[in-house]
CSV table of C-alpha atoms and ligand atoms in Angstrom, one decimal:
chain,number,residue,atom,x,y,z
A,21,UNK,CA,102.3,60.6,79.5
A,22,UNK,CA,104.5,57.7,80.7
A,23,UNK,CA,103.6,56.2,84.1
A,24,UNK,CA,106.9,57.5,85.6
A,25,UNK,CA,106.4,61.1,84.6
A,26,UNK,CA,102.8,61.3,85.8
A,27,UNK,CA,102.4,64.1,88.3
A,28,UNK,CA,99.4,64.8,90.5
A,29,UNK,CA,98.1,68.3,91.0
A,30,UNK,CA,97.0,67.1,94.4
A,31,UNK,CA,99.2,64.1,95.2
A,32,UNK,CA,97.2,61.4,97.0
A,33,UNK,CA,97.6,61.8,100.7
A,34,UNK,CA,98.6,58.9,103.0
A,35,UNK,CA,96.9,58.0,106.2
A,36,UNK,CA,98.4,55.9,109.0
A,37,UNK,CA,95.6,54.6,111.3
A,38,UNK,CA,96.0,52.6,114.5
A,39,UNK,CA,93.0,51.2,116.3
A,40,UNK,CA,92.6,50.3,120.0
A,41,UNK,CA,89.7,48.7,121.8
A,42,UNK,CA,86.8,46.5,120.9
A,43,UNK,CA,85.2,45.3,117.7
A,44,UNK,CA,83.1,48.4,117.4
A,45,UNK,CA,86.2,50.5,117.2
A,46,UNK,CA,87.6,48.1,114.6
A,47,UNK,CA,84.4,48.5,112.6
A,48,UNK,CA,84.5,52.3,113.0
A,49,UNK,CA,88.0,52.3,111.6
A,50,UNK,CA,86.7,50.3,108.6
A,51,UNK,CA,84.3,53.2,108.0
A,52,UNK,CA,86.9,55.8,108.5
A,53,UNK,CA,89.2,54.1,106.0
A,54,UNK,CA,86.4,53.7,103.5
A,55,UNK,CA,85.6,57.4,103.6
A,56,UNK,CA,89.2,58.5,103.5
A,57,UNK,CA,90.0,56.3,100.6
A,58,UNK,CA,87.0,57.7,98.7
A,59,UNK,CA,88.3,61.2,99.3
A,60,UNK,CA,91.7,60.4,97.9
A,61,UNK,CA,93.7,59.1,100.8
A,62,UNK,CA,95.6,55.8,100.7
A,63,UNK,CA,96.5,53.7,103.7
A,64,UNK,CA,100.1,53.4,104.8
A,65,UNK,CA,101.6,51.1,107.5
A,66,UNK,CA,104.6,53.4,107.8
A,67,UNK,CA,103.8,56.3,110.2
A,68,UNK,CA,106.9,58.2,108.9
A,69,UNK,CA,105.5,58.3,105.4
A,70,UNK,CA,102.0,59.5,106.4
A,71,UNK,CA,100.4,62.9,106.0
A,72,UNK,CA,97.6,62.1,108.4
A,73,UNK,CA,98.0,60.0,111.6
A,74,UNK,CA,94.8,58.8,113.2
A,75,UNK,CA,94.6,57.0,116.5
A,76,UNK,CA,91.1,55.4,117.0
A,77,UNK,CA,91.2,55.1,120.8
A,78,UNK,CA,89.7,53.2,123.7
A,79,UNK,CA,89.6,54.1,127.4
A,80,UNK,CA,87.6,51.3,129.0
A,81,UNK,CA,90.5,50.7,131.3
A,82,UNK,CA,93.2,53.1,132.5
A,83,UNK,CA,96.1,51.1,131.1
A,84,UNK,CA,95.0,51.4,127.5
A,85,UNK,CA,94.5,55.2,128.0
A,86,UNK,CA,98.0,55.5,129.4
A,87,UNK,CA,99.4,53.6,126.5
A,88,UNK,CA,97.7,55.9,124.0
A,89,UNK,CA,98.9,59.0,125.8
A,90,UNK,CA,102.4,57.6,125.7
A,91,UNK,CA,102.0,56.9,121.9
A,92,UNK,CA,100.8,60.5,121.4
A,93,UNK,CA,103.9,61.6,123.3
A,94,UNK,CA,106.1,59.6,120.9
A,95,UNK,CA,104.4,61.1,117.8
A,96,UNK,CA,105.5,64.6,119.0
A,97,UNK,CA,109.0,63.9,117.6
A,98,UNK,CA,107.6,62.9,114.2
A,99,UNK,CA,105.5,66.1,114.1
A,100,UNK,CA,108.6,68.2,115.0
A,101,UNK,CA,110.4,66.7,112.1
A,102,UNK,CA,107.5,67.3,109.7
A,103,UNK,CA,105.2,70.1,110.5
A,104,UNK,CA,102.8,69.2,107.8
A,105,UNK,CA,101.7,65.9,109.3
A,106,UNK,CA,98.2,66.1,110.8
A,107,UNK,CA,97.6,64.2,114.0
A,108,UNK,CA,94.0,63.3,114.8
A,109,UNK,CA,92.7,61.4,117.9
A,110,UNK,CA,89.3,59.8,117.5
A,111,UNK,CA,87.1,57.2,119.2
A,112,UNK,CA,86.2,56.7,122.8
A,113,UNK,CA,89.1,58.4,124.5
A,114,UNK,CA,88.8,61.4,122.3
A,115,UNK,CA,85.2,61.7,123.3
A,116,UNK,CA,86.0,61.4,127.0
A,117,UNK,CA,89.0,63.6,127.1
A,118,UNK,CA,88.2,66.2,124.5
A,119,UNK,CA,90.3,69.4,125.1
A,120,UNK,CA,92.3,67.6,127.8
A,121,UNK,CA,94.2,66.0,125.0
A,122,UNK,CA,95.1,69.5,123.6
A,123,UNK,CA,96.2,70.5,127.1
A,124,UNK,CA,98.5,67.4,127.4
A,125,UNK,CA,99.6,67.4,123.8
A,126,UNK,CA,99.2,70.8,122.1
A,127,UNK,CA,100.5,69.5,118.9
A,128,UNK,CA,97.4,67.3,118.3
A,129,UNK,CA,95.4,68.9,115.5
A,130,UNK,CA,92.0,67.2,115.6
A,131,UNK,CA,89.7,65.4,117.9
A,132,UNK,CA,86.5,63.6,117.0
A,133,UNK,CA,84.2,61.1,118.8
A,134,UNK,CA,82.6,57.9,117.7
A,135,UNK,CA,79.3,59.7,116.9
A,136,UNK,CA,81.0,61.8,114.3
A,137,UNK,CA,81.8,59.0,111.9
A,138,UNK,CA,79.2,60.1,109.4
A,139,UNK,CA,80.7,63.6,109.3
A,140,UNK,CA,84.1,62.4,108.4
A,141,UNK,CA,84.2,64.1,105.0
A,142,UNK,CA,83.4,67.4,106.6
A,143,UNK,CA,86.2,66.7,109.2
A,144,UNK,CA,88.6,65.8,106.4
A,145,UNK,CA,87.7,69.0,104.5
A,146,UNK,CA,88.5,71.0,107.6
A,147,UNK,CA,91.9,69.2,107.8
A,148,UNK,CA,92.5,70.0,104.1
A,149,UNK,CA,91.7,73.7,104.6
A,150,UNK,CA,94.4,73.7,107.3
A,151,UNK,CA,92.1,74.3,110.3
A,152,UNK,CA,93.8,73.2,113.4
A,153,UNK,CA,92.8,72.1,116.9
A,154,UNK,CA,89.2,71.3,116.0
A,155,UNK,CA,86.9,69.2,118.2
A,156,UNK,CA,84.0,67.3,116.8
A,157,UNK,CA,82.3,65.5,119.7
A,158,UNK,CA,78.6,66.2,119.6
A,159,UNK,CA,76.3,63.2,120.1
A,160,UNK,CA,73.8,62.4,117.4
A,161,UNK,CA,70.1,61.6,117.9
A,162,UNK,CA,69.9,58.6,115.6
A,163,UNK,CA,72.3,56.0,114.4
A,164,UNK,CA,72.7,55.1,110.7
A,165,UNK,CA,75.5,54.2,108.5
A,166,UNK,CA,73.6,54.5,105.3
A,167,UNK,CA,75.7,55.2,102.2
A,168,UNK,CA,78.9,55.5,104.2
A,169,UNK,CA,81.8,53.8,102.4
A,170,UNK,CA,83.4,51.0,104.3
A,171,UNK,CA,86.6,49.2,103.7
A,172,UNK,CA,86.3,45.8,105.5
A,173,UNK,CA,89.4,44.0,106.8
A,174,UNK,CA,88.0,40.6,106.1
A,175,UNK,CA,86.4,39.2,103.0
A,176,UNK,CA,84.8,36.3,104.9
A,177,UNK,CA,83.4,37.8,108.1
A,178,UNK,CA,81.8,41.2,108.5
A,179,UNK,CA,81.2,43.3,111.6
A,180,UNK,CA,77.8,45.0,111.7
A,181,UNK,CA,76.9,47.5,114.3
A,182,UNK,CA,73.2,47.1,115.0
A,183,UNK,CA,73.3,49.7,117.8
A,184,UNK,CA,75.5,52.3,119.3
A,185,UNK,CA,75.9,53.7,122.8
A,186,UNK,CA,74.6,52.4,126.1
A,187,UNK,CA,72.0,53.5,128.7
A,188,UNK,CA,73.0,51.1,131.5
A,189,UNK,CA,75.5,53.1,133.4
A,190,UNK,CA,77.2,50.2,135.1
A,191,UNK,CA,78.9,52.0,138.0
A,192,UNK,CA,82.4,51.2,136.7
A,193,UNK,CA,82.0,51.8,133.0
A,194,UNK,CA,82.9,54.8,130.7
A,195,UNK,CA,81.1,53.5,127.6
A,196,UNK,CA,77.8,55.4,128.2
A,197,UNK,CA,79.9,58.6,128.4
A,198,UNK,CA,82.0,57.8,125.3
A,199,UNK,CA,79.5,56.3,122.9
A,200,UNK,CA,76.5,58.3,124.0
A,201,UNK,CA,72.9,57.1,124.6
A,202,UNK,CA,71.7,53.8,123.2
A,203,UNK,CA,70.5,54.0,119.6
A,204,UNK,CA,69.5,51.2,117.3
A,205,UNK,CA,70.0,51.1,113.6
A,206,UNK,CA,66.9,50.6,111.4
A,207,UNK,CA,66.0,47.1,110.4
A,208,UNK,CA,65.8,47.8,106.7
A,209,UNK,CA,69.3,49.3,106.7
A,210,UNK,CA,70.7,46.3,108.4
A,211,UNK,CA,68.9,43.8,106.1
A,212,UNK,CA,70.1,45.6,103.0
A,213,UNK,CA,73.7,45.7,104.3
A,214,UNK,CA,73.6,41.9,104.9
A,215,UNK,CA,72.1,41.2,101.5
A,216,UNK,CA,74.8,43.2,100.0
A,217,UNK,CA,77.4,41.2,102.0
A,218,UNK,CA,75.8,38.0,100.9
A,219,UNK,CA,76.2,39.0,97.2
A,220,UNK,CA,79.9,39.7,97.9
A,221,UNK,CA,80.1,36.1,99.2
A,222,UNK,CA,80.6,36.9,102.9
A,223,UNK,CA,80.1,33.8,104.9
A,224,UNK,CA,79.6,35.3,108.4
A,225,UNK,CA,78.1,38.4,110.0
A,226,UNK,CA,79.0,39.5,113.5
A,227,UNK,CA,76.3,41.8,115.0
A,228,UNK,CA,77.6,44.3,117.5
A,229,UNK,CA,76.0,46.2,120.3
A,230,UNK,CA,76.8,46.9,124.0
A,231,UNK,CA,73.5,45.3,124.9
A,232,UNK,CA,72.0,43.5,121.8
A,233,UNK,CA,69.1,42.3,123.9
A,234,UNK,CA,67.7,45.8,124.0
A,235,UNK,CA,67.9,46.2,120.3
A,236,UNK,CA,65.0,48.1,118.8
A,237,UNK,CA,63.8,49.9,121.9
A,238,UNK,CA,64.2,53.4,120.4
A,239,UNK,CA,63.0,52.5,116.9
A,240,UNK,CA,59.6,53.5,115.6
A,241,UNK,CA,59.0,50.0,114.2
A,242,UNK,CA,58.1,47.1,116.3
A,243,UNK,CA,61.2,44.9,116.5
A,244,UNK,CA,63.2,43.0,119.0
A,245,UNK,CA,66.6,41.4,118.7
A,246,UNK,CA,65.1,37.9,118.4
A,247,UNK,CA,62.9,39.1,115.5
A,248,UNK,CA,65.9,40.8,113.8
A,249,UNK,CA,67.9,37.5,114.1
A,250,UNK,CA,65.0,35.6,112.5
A,251,UNK,CA,64.9,38.0,109.6
A,252,UNK,CA,68.6,37.7,109.1
A,253,UNK,CA,68.5,34.0,109.3
A,254,UNK,CA,66.3,34.0,106.2
A,255,UNK,CA,68.9,36.0,104.2
A,256,UNK,CA,70.2,33.9,101.3
A,257,UNK,CA,73.9,33.4,101.1
A,258,UNK,CA,75.3,34.1,104.6
A,259,UNK,CA,76.1,30.9,106.5
A,260,UNK,CA,76.7,32.1,110.0
A,261,UNK,CA,75.3,34.8,112.3
A,262,UNK,CA,77.1,35.8,115.5
A,263,UNK,CA,76.4,38.5,118.0
A,264,UNK,CA,77.9,40.3,121.0
A,265,UNK,CA,77.1,41.4,123.7
A,266,UNK,CA,74.1,40.0,125.6
A,267,UNK,CA,73.2,41.7,128.8
A,268,UNK,CA,71.7,39.3,131.4
A,269,UNK,CA,69.3,41.9,132.7
A,270,UNK,CA,67.6,42.1,129.3
A,271,UNK,CA,68.0,38.5,128.3
A,272,UNK,CA,64.8,37.4,126.5
A,273,UNK,CA,64.0,33.7,126.4
A,274,UNK,CA,62.8,34.1,122.8
A,275,UNK,CA,66.5,34.3,121.9
A,276,UNK,CA,67.1,30.7,123.0
A,277,UNK,CA,64.4,29.6,120.5
A,278,UNK,CA,66.0,31.6,117.7
A,279,UNK,CA,69.5,30.1,118.3
A,280,UNK,CA,68.0,26.6,118.5
A,281,UNK,CA,65.8,26.9,115.4
A,282,UNK,CA,67.8,29.4,113.3
A,283,UNK,CA,70.3,27.2,111.4
A,284,UNK,CA,72.7,30.1,110.7
A,285,UNK,CA,72.6,31.5,114.3
A,286,UNK,CA,75.8,30.2,115.9
A,287,UNK,CA,75.6,28.2,119.1
A,288,UNK,CA,77.6,30.6,121.2
A,289,UNK,CA,76.5,33.2,123.7
A,290,UNK,CA,78.7,35.7,125.3
A,291,UNK,CA,77.0,36.7,128.5
A,292,UNK,CA,79.1,38.9,130.8
A,293,UNK,CA,78.6,38.0,134.5
A,294,UNK,CA,81.1,40.5,135.9
A,295,UNK,CA,81.0,39.0,139.4
A,296,UNK,CA,79.7,36.0,141.3
A,297,UNK,CA,78.7,38.1,144.4
A,298,UNK,CA,75.2,39.6,144.7
A,299,UNK,CA,76.6,42.4,146.9
A,300,UNK,CA,79.1,43.4,144.2
A,301,UNK,CA,76.6,43.0,141.3
A,302,UNK,CA,74.3,45.3,143.1
A,303,UNK,CA,76.8,48.1,143.5
A,304,UNK,CA,78.0,47.5,140.0
A,305,UNK,CA,74.4,48.4,139.0
A,306,UNK,CA,74.1,45.3,136.8
A,307,UNK,CA,70.4,44.7,137.7
A,308,UNK,CA,70.5,40.9,138.1
A,309,UNK,CA,71.7,38.6,140.8
A,310,UNK,CA,73.7,35.4,140.6
A,311,UNK,CA,70.6,33.1,140.8
A,312,UNK,CA,68.9,35.0,138.0
A,313,UNK,CA,72.1,34.7,135.9
A,314,UNK,CA,72.3,30.9,136.7
A,315,UNK,CA,68.7,30.3,135.7
A,316,UNK,CA,69.4,31.9,132.2
A,317,UNK,CA,72.4,29.5,131.8
A,318,UNK,CA,70.3,26.6,132.9
A,319,UNK,CA,67.5,27.4,130.4
A,320,UNK,CA,70.1,27.9,127.6
A,321,UNK,CA,71.8,24.6,128.2
A,322,UNK,CA,68.4,22.8,128.6
A,323,UNK,CA,67.4,23.8,125.2
A,324,UNK,CA,70.5,24.0,123.1
A,325,UNK,CA,72.9,21.0,122.9
A,326,UNK,CA,76.6,21.8,122.9
A,327,UNK,CA,76.2,25.6,123.2
A,328,UNK,CA,79.3,27.4,124.2
A,329,UNK,CA,78.9,30.1,126.8
A,330,UNK,CA,81.6,32.7,127.5
A,331,UNK,CA,81.7,35.6,129.8
A,332,UNK,CA,83.4,38.8,131.0
A,333,UNK,CA,84.4,39.1,134.7
A,334,UNK,CA,86.1,41.6,136.8
A,335,UNK,CA,88.1,41.2,140.0
A,336,UNK,CA,88.9,43.8,142.7
A,337,UNK,CA,85.8,45.9,142.4
A,338,UNK,CA,85.6,48.4,145.3
A,339,UNK,CA,84.5,46.6,148.4
A,340,UNK,CA,85.2,43.1,147.0
A,341,UNK,CA,86.2,41.0,150.0
A,342,UNK,CA,88.0,37.6,149.9
A,343,UNK,CA,84.5,36.1,150.4
A,344,UNK,CA,83.0,38.0,147.5
A,345,UNK,CA,85.8,36.8,145.4
A,346,UNK,CA,85.3,33.2,146.6
A,347,UNK,CA,81.7,33.6,145.5
A,348,UNK,CA,83.0,34.4,142.0
A,349,UNK,CA,85.4,31.4,142.0
A,350,UNK,CA,82.6,29.1,143.2
A,351,UNK,CA,80.2,30.5,140.6
A,352,UNK,CA,82.8,29.8,137.9
A,353,UNK,CA,83.3,26.2,139.2
A,354,UNK,CA,79.5,25.7,139.1
A,355,UNK,CA,78.8,27.2,135.7
A,356,UNK,CA,81.8,26.0,133.8
A,357,UNK,CA,82.2,28.7,131.1
A,358,UNK,CA,83.9,27.7,127.9
A,359,UNK,CA,86.0,30.8,128.2
A,360,UNK,CA,86.2,34.1,130.0
A,361,UNK,CA,87.7,37.5,129.5
A,362,UNK,CA,89.1,38.3,132.9
A,363,UNK,CA,89.8,41.9,134.0
A,364,UNK,CA,91.3,43.7,136.9
A,365,UNK,CA,88.8,46.5,137.9
A,366,UNK,CA,90.2,49.7,136.7
A,367,UNK,CA,89.3,53.0,138.3
A,368,UNK,CA,87.8,55.3,135.7
A,369,UNK,CA,87.4,59.0,136.8
A,370,UNK,CA,83.9,60.4,136.9
A,371,UNK,CA,82.3,57.0,137.2
A,372,UNK,CA,80.2,56.2,140.4
A,373,UNK,CA,82.6,53.3,141.3
A,374,UNK,CA,85.6,55.6,141.3
A,375,UNK,CA,84.1,57.4,144.3
A,376,UNK,CA,83.3,54.2,146.3
A,377,UNK,CA,85.2,53.5,149.5
A,378,UNK,CA,87.3,50.3,150.0
A,379,UNK,CA,89.2,50.3,146.7
A,380,UNK,CA,91.1,47.1,146.6
A,381,UNK,CA,95.0,47.2,146.5
A,382,UNK,CA,96.6,46.3,143.2
A,383,UNK,CA,98.5,43.4,144.6
A,384,UNK,CA,95.3,41.8,145.9
A,385,UNK,CA,93.6,42.4,142.5
A,386,UNK,CA,96.5,40.7,140.7
A,387,UNK,CA,96.5,37.8,143.0
A,388,UNK,CA,92.7,37.3,142.5
A,389,UNK,CA,93.1,37.6,138.8
A,390,UNK,CA,95.6,34.8,138.6
A,391,UNK,CA,93.6,32.5,140.8
A,392,UNK,CA,90.6,33.0,138.5
A,393,UNK,CA,92.6,32.6,135.3
A,394,UNK,CA,94.1,29.3,136.7
A,395,UNK,CA,90.6,28.0,137.4
A,396,UNK,CA,89.2,29.1,134.0
A,397,UNK,CA,92.2,27.5,132.2
A,398,UNK,CA,91.4,24.1,133.9
A,399,UNK,CA,87.8,24.4,133.0
A,400,UNK,CA,88.5,25.4,129.3
A,401,UNK,CA,91.0,22.6,129.0
A,402,UNK,CA,88.5,20.0,130.3
A,403,UNK,CA,85.7,21.2,128.0
A,404,UNK,CA,88.0,21.2,125.0
A,405,UNK,CA,89.3,17.7,125.8
A,406,UNK,CA,85.7,16.4,125.5
A,407,UNK,CA,85.6,17.5,121.9
A,408,UNK,CA,88.5,15.2,120.9
A,409,UNK,CA,87.2,12.7,118.4
A,410,UNK,CA,84.2,14.9,117.2
A,411,UNK,CA,83.8,16.1,113.7
A,412,UNK,CA,83.0,19.8,113.6
A,413,UNK,CA,82.1,22.4,111.0
A,414,UNK,CA,84.9,25.0,110.6
A,415,UNK,CA,84.8,28.3,108.8
A,416,UNK,CA,88.4,28.7,107.6
A,417,UNK,CA,89.4,32.2,108.2
A,418,UNK,CA,93.2,32.4,107.7
A,419,UNK,CA,96.5,30.7,107.4
A,420,UNK,CA,97.6,29.9,110.9
A,421,UNK,CA,99.8,32.5,112.5
A,422,UNK,CA,102.4,29.9,113.5
A,423,UNK,CA,104.9,29.5,110.7
A,424,UNK,CA,103.9,25.9,109.8
A,425,UNK,CA,103.5,25.2,106.1
A,426,UNK,CA,99.8,24.7,105.0
A,427,UNK,CA,98.5,25.2,108.5
A,428,UNK,CA,95.1,26.9,108.5
A,429,UNK,CA,93.0,28.2,111.2
A,430,UNK,CA,89.2,28.6,111.6
A,431,UNK,CA,86.3,28.7,114.0
A,432,UNK,CA,83.6,26.3,114.9
A,433,UNK,CA,80.0,27.5,115.3
A,434,UNK,CA,80.7,27.5,119.0
A,435,UNK,CA,83.6,30.0,118.4
A,436,UNK,CA,86.4,27.6,119.2
A,437,UNK,CA,89.6,27.9,117.2
A,438,UNK,CA,90.6,24.9,115.2
A,439,UNK,CA,94.0,24.5,113.4
A,440,UNK,CA,94.6,21.9,110.8
A,441,UNK,CA,96.7,21.2,107.7
A,442,UNK,CA,95.0,22.2,104.4
A,443,UNK,CA,95.5,24.0,101.1
A,444,UNK,CA,95.3,27.8,101.2
A,445,UNK,CA,92.3,27.8,98.8
A,446,UNK,CA,90.2,26.6,101.7
A,447,UNK,CA,90.4,30.0,103.3
A,448,UNK,CA,86.8,31.4,103.3
A,449,UNK,CA,85.2,27.9,103.0
A,450,UNK,CA,83.3,25.8,105.4
A,451,UNK,CA,85.0,22.5,106.0
A,452,UNK,CA,84.7,19.5,108.4
A,453,UNK,CA,87.5,18.7,110.7
A,454,UNK,CA,88.0,15.8,113.1
A,455,UNK,CA,89.4,17.0,116.4
A,456,UNK,CA,92.5,15.0,117.2
A,457,UNK,CA,94.0,16.9,120.1
A,458,UNK,CA,93.2,19.9,122.2
A,459,UNK,CA,94.6,22.4,124.7
A,460,UNK,CA,93.2,25.3,126.7
A,461,UNK,CA,92.7,27.7,123.8
A,462,UNK,CA,92.9,25.5,120.6
A,463,UNK,CA,91.5,22.4,119.0
A,464,UNK,CA,93.8,20.6,116.6
A,465,UNK,CA,92.0,18.8,113.8
A,466,UNK,CA,92.3,16.8,110.6
A,467,UNK,CA,90.4,17.7,107.5
A,468,UNK,CA,87.6,15.3,106.8
A,469,UNK,CA,86.9,15.0,103.0
B,27,SAH,N1,78.5,46.1,127.1
B,27,SAH,C1,79.2,44.9,127.5
B,27,SAH,C2,80.7,45.2,127.8
B,27,SAH,C3,81.4,46.3,127.2
B,27,SAH,S1,83.0,46.6,127.9
B,27,SAH,C4,78.5,44.4,128.8
B,27,SAH,O1,77.8,45.1,129.4
B,27,SAH,O2,78.8,43.3,129.1
B,27,SAH,C5,83.8,45.0,127.9
B,27,SAH,C6,84.2,44.6,129.3
B,27,SAH,O3,85.2,45.4,129.8
B,27,SAH,C7,83.1,44.6,130.3
B,27,SAH,O4,82.3,43.5,130.2
B,27,SAH,C8,83.8,44.6,131.6
B,27,SAH,O5,84.1,43.3,132.1
B,27,SAH,C9,85.1,45.3,131.3
B,27,SAH,N2,85.2,46.6,131.9
B,27,SAH,C10,84.4,47.7,131.6
B,27,SAH,N3,84.8,48.7,132.4
B,27,SAH,C11,85.8,48.2,133.2
B,27,SAH,C12,86.6,48.8,134.2
B,27,SAH,N4,86.4,50.0,134.6
B,27,SAH,N5,87.6,48.1,134.7
B,27,SAH,C13,87.8,46.8,134.3
B,27,SAH,N6,87.1,46.2,133.4
B,27,SAH,C14,86.1,46.9,132.8
B,28,SF4,FE1,79.4,49.4,130.1
B,28,SF4,FE2,77.5,48.3,131.4
B,28,SF4,FE3,77.0,49.5,129.1
B,28,SF4,FE4,78.3,47.2,129.1
B,28,SF4,S1,76.2,47.5,129.7
B,28,SF4,S2,78.8,49.1,128.0
B,28,SF4,S3,79.5,47.3,131.0
B,28,SF4,S4,77.7,50.5,131.0
B,29,F3S,FE1,85.1,49.7,122.9
B,29,F3S,FE2,87.0,50.8,124.4
B,29,F3S,FE3,85.1,52.3,123.5
B,29,F3S,S1,86.0,48.8,124.6
B,29,F3S,S2,83.3,51.0,123.3
B,29,F3S,S3,86.6,51.2,122.2
B,29,F3S,S4,86.0,52.5,125.5
C-alpha cells in the first residue's frame, strides 16, 4: 500500500495541551503526554486540529485561575463548531474546583486532579468510550511514577518529582488542598530513574518537592533529603543536581555539607522567606522567625563560597502594615538575595488567611510590590556586576531567544543566565565563559577555549 493511500481503522488522535503553574505541573504534563502518546495520541500545537484539549491548571493565585476560566470560556466556541472535541481540565485548579467547573462551563467533559496521573490510561479509555462529565479527583496514599511513560521537554535537564503534596498549611496557600498530603517517592525508584537519565546523556537533574527538606518522612526506609543527595551525587554521568524548594522550618544543616562536598550539587539554594516581619510570618503559619531565617543564611554563606540564594516573598498579606513591609525591605537590604520571586498576596477562598481581618487594598499592595522589586533589582545588579571578569562553568541549554545569530544561553552552577556567542553544537555541553558584562538578570560572556 502506498504511503498516501494508507488509511487507519482508528486514526491517530491529536491532543492539544496547555500547562500553567510551576515545574511540578510542567513535569506532570510530560507524564500526561508520555502516556497519551503511548496510547496512540499525537501532540498538536493547533487547538483547532485537536480531538482532545487538556488544560493542566494552576490556582496558586486568583489571577491565573481567572485566566484559565477565561480560556475555558473561549474554548466553548471551538466545541460548538466541533462536538467531537473532548475538553479536559486537569491539575491543581481541577482538584480545587471539581464540579464547580461543570457548573461554570457545562461543556467541559472531564476533570482530573494531580494525584490521578497514574490512572491516565483508565481516564483516556473512559474518554474513548464516550463517557462525559467524569471527575477523577481522589487522593492516593502513596506516590510513585514507576513505569509511567514520560515525554521530557528537554534532552539536557530533567525534572524529577521526589515528593508530592504538602502538609504545611501555610495560611494563604491552596497547595495542600490541590496536591494532597505530603508523600515521598521511594529512593530506589528515584535512583533508577536518574541512572536511566544518565544513560540517555542528561547533564542535569532538577529535584522537585514543595518542601524537599522533609523528604523521606513518610517512607519505611531511613532516608533524609541530604542522604538522597549524597546517593545521587554518586551516580555516574549526571553533571549537575539542582533542587527546589527548601522550607526554612525544616532546613537541616547537613544539607550545607552536602552542597559543599557534593561536586555535582549546585551552589544555589531557593529558600522562600515570604515576609521580613515576625508578626506576619506567625500568622502565615510559616513556623520560623526572621532571626532563625537569617541564621540559616549566615551558616550557608559561612560554609559555601559564592553560593547564590534566591527567595519567594509576598507583599500585602492581611494585617501587613507599612512597618511590617519596611521590615521586609530592611531584611532584603540586609540579606542581599541574588534574586527573588515577588508576589502580591492573593486571597484564595477557603484558606485561613482569606478569613483574616485587615485585608490590604490592592493599590497599597501594588505600590509595595514595586518598592520591593526596585530594591531587589538594585541588589541583583550589584551582585552580578561583581561577577564581571570571572570565568564560570556554563551548561548550555539553548540558542538564545533574542534573534542574534549564534547566540547561546546557559546557566551557571549558581543558576545565573549567561549568554554568549558560540556554535549550536555546544547546546547540551558544559563550557567555560568569561563574564564581560552584566545587568540585573543576565551575564554576558565570551567562550573560553
Ligand atoms: N512550597 C513552596 C512554595 C510553593 S508556591 C514554599 O513553601 O516555599 C510558590 C510561591 O507562591 C510561594 O512561595 C508563595 O510566595 C507564593 N504564593 C503561594 N500562595 C500565594 C497566595 N495566596 N498569594 C500570593 N502568593 C502566593
Ligand atoms: Fe504552600 Fe506552604 Fe506548602 Fe509551600 S509549604 S506549598 S507555601 S502550604
Ligand atoms: Fe504548582 Fe500552581 Fe499547583 S504553583 S502546585 S501548579 S497550584
